[in-house]
Amino acid sequence: MEATRLAESVHITGTGQQQGQEMKLDFSVDNQDNCTGTVSGPQAEADVLQVGQRVYVRAEKEFWENLLKAQGAASEKAVDKLAGKWVKSDPKQAGTEGMCDKQAVLAALDSDKSERNE
């Protein structure tokens, strides 16, 4: 863990649950809260790029349909405009909060000391 904490960047892959759905993560995160990666669920995938506090998301039509539908704002016109393009998002609404903070990620991964394989 100490070597990982001292590294300038880390690459993290894993699975988790969000709203009862399995999500897969594949992210590279650095010490300046910059990250790149992919978030994928059962029906859609999105590329994520965060530079400091600016978050950009690029995804195909299915991702935007699912996201807008969940927010009660589904619009075929909006989905068509967003599909395949980089969209600037509010970091708090992009779903990357904490994911692009290397120290927070490492703290969460090391919360159960019994799982260490030193």
Tab-separated table of C-alpha atoms in Angstrom:
chain	number	residue	atom	x	y	z
A	1	MET	CA	0.000	0.000	0.000
A	2	GLU	CA	2.833	2.397	0.766
A	3	ALA	CA	4.324	2.059	-2.735
A	4	THR	CA	0.873	2.601	-4.250
A	5	ARG	CA	0.330	5.729	-2.161
A	6	LEU	CA	3.674	7.130	-3.331
A	7	ALA	CA	3.056	6.369	-7.013
A	8	GLU	CA	2.188	9.374	-9.179
A	9	SER	CA	-0.710	7.448	-10.733
A	10	VAL	CA	-2.582	4.165	-10.409
A	11	HIS	CA	-4.709	1.995	-12.698
A	12	ILE	CA	-7.841	0.564	-11.089
A	13	THR	CA	-10.250	-2.032	-12.457
A	14	GLY	CA	-13.180	-3.598	-10.706
A	15	THR	CA	-16.886	-4.151	-10.421
A	16	GLY	CA	-19.488	-2.704	-8.117
A	17	GLN	CA	-23.204	-2.111	-7.719
A	18	GLN	CA	-25.085	1.070	-8.527
A	19	GLN	CA	-28.865	1.176	-8.195
A	20	GLY	CA	-28.959	-2.638	-8.224
A	21	GLN	CA	-27.000	-2.883	-11.493
A	22	GLU	CA	-23.488	-4.301	-11.864
A	23	MET	CA	-21.031	-1.665	-13.041
A	24	LYS	CA	-17.495	-2.226	-14.303
A	25	LEU	CA	-14.766	0.372	-13.832
A	26	ASP	CA	-11.430	0.719	-15.584
A	27	PHE	CA	-9.673	3.956	-14.563
A	28	SER	CA	-6.231	5.523	-14.427
A	29	VAL	CA	-5.979	8.218	-11.743
A	30	ASP	CA	-3.111	10.590	-10.886
A	31	ASN	CA	-2.150	12.823	-7.962
A	32	GLN	CA	-3.753	15.925	-9.521
A	33	ASP	CA	-7.311	14.439	-9.635
A	34	ASN	CA	-6.990	13.755	-13.356
A	35	CYS	CA	-8.331	10.495	-14.657
A	36	THR	CA	-9.343	8.625	-17.762
A	37	GLY	CA	-11.356	5.485	-17.982
A	38	THR	CA	-14.447	3.570	-18.824
A	39	VAL	CA	-17.605	2.896	-16.851
A	40	SER	CA	-19.835	0.156	-18.207
A	41	GLY	CA	-23.122	-1.320	-17.155
A	42	PRO	CA	-25.349	-4.070	-18.479
A	43	GLN	CA	-26.597	-2.016	-21.425
A	44	ALA	CA	-24.147	0.805	-22.014
A	45	GLU	CA	-20.592	2.065	-21.690
A	46	ALA	CA	-19.132	5.546	-21.276
A	47	ASP	CA	-15.648	6.991	-21.579
A	48	VAL	CA	-14.773	9.451	-18.830
A	49	LEU	CA	-12.054	12.086	-18.805
A	50	GLN	CA	-11.493	14.337	-15.812
A	51	VAL	CA	-8.952	17.154	-15.859
A	52	GLY	CA	-8.857	18.814	-12.435
A	53	GLN	CA	-12.501	19.622	-11.698
A	54	ARG	CA	-13.672	19.402	-15.330
A	55	VAL	CA	-15.381	16.152	-16.271
A	56	TYR	CA	-16.123	15.011	-19.812
A	57	VAL	CA	-18.239	12.004	-20.766
A	58	ARG	CA	-18.531	10.359	-24.185
A	59	ALA	CA	-21.035	7.598	-24.748
A	60	GLU	CA	-23.261	6.016	-27.323
A	61	LYS	CA	-27.021	6.430	-27.582
A	62	GLU	CA	-27.936	3.655	-25.094
A	63	PHE	CA	-25.997	5.300	-22.274
A	64	TRP	CA	-27.687	8.683	-22.746
A	65	GLU	CA	-31.118	7.057	-23.124
A	66	ASN	CA	-30.674	5.209	-19.822
A	67	LEU	CA	-29.301	8.260	-18.007
A	68	LEU	CA	-31.954	10.690	-19.234
A	69	LYS	CA	-34.736	8.160	-18.675
A	70	ALA	CA	-33.578	7.680	-15.054
A	71	GLN	CA	-33.726	11.459	-14.607
A	72	GLY	CA	-37.185	11.660	-16.198
A	73	ALA	CA	-35.856	13.757	-19.052
A	74	ALA	CA	-35.621	11.306	-21.949
A	75	SER	CA	-35.730	13.061	-25.293
A	76	GLU	CA	-34.867	11.375	-28.584
A	77	LYS	CA	-33.605	14.694	-29.943
A	78	ALA	CA	-31.266	15.242	-26.967
A	79	VAL	CA	-30.010	11.658	-27.100
A	80	ASP	CA	-29.175	11.989	-30.795
A	81	LYS	CA	-27.230	15.213	-30.140
A	82	LEU	CA	-25.208	13.682	-27.280
A	83	ALA	CA	-24.426	10.251	-28.746
A	84	GLY	CA	-20.750	9.776	-29.537
A	85	LYS	CA	-19.722	13.298	-28.494
A	86	TRP	CA	-17.694	14.523	-25.530
A	87	VAL	CA	-20.044	16.276	-23.104
A	88	LYS	CA	-18.793	18.519	-20.286
A	89	SER	CA	-20.471	17.555	-17.007
A	90	ASP	CA	-20.771	18.906	-13.513
A	91	PRO	CA	-18.377	16.730	-11.443
A	92	LYS	CA	-21.091	16.164	-8.818
A	93	GLN	CA	-23.510	14.858	-11.462
A	94	ALA	CA	-21.032	12.937	-13.612
A	95	GLY	CA	-20.826	9.992	-11.206
A	96	THR	CA	-17.049	10.355	-10.863
A	97	GLU	CA	-17.071	12.048	-7.466
A	98	GLY	CA	-14.303	10.393	-5.444
A	99	MET	CA	-13.368	8.069	-8.321
A	100	CYS	CA	-10.843	10.567	-9.677
A	101	ASP	CA	-9.316	11.368	-6.278
A	102	LYS	CA	-6.374	8.971	-5.957
A	103	GLN	CA	-6.002	9.294	-2.188
A	104	ALA	CA	-9.757	8.772	-1.585
A	105	VAL	CA	-9.742	5.691	-3.821
A	106	LEU	CA	-6.744	4.221	-2.009
A	107	ALA	CA	-8.281	4.939	1.392
A	108	ALA	CA	-11.458	3.111	0.351
A	109	LEU	CA	-9.489	0.156	-1.039
A	110	ASP	CA	-7.465	-0.108	2.167
A	111	SER	CA	-10.381	0.296	4.574
A	112	ASP	CA	-10.366	-3.410	5.491
A	113	LYS	CA	-6.816	-4.171	6.663
A	114	SER	CA	-7.653	-7.902	6.904
A	115	GLU	CA	-7.731	-8.101	3.098
A	116	ARG	CA	-4.097	-7.058	2.653
A	117	ASN	CA	-1.721	-9.459	0.927
A	118	GLU	CA	1.565	-7.788	1.943
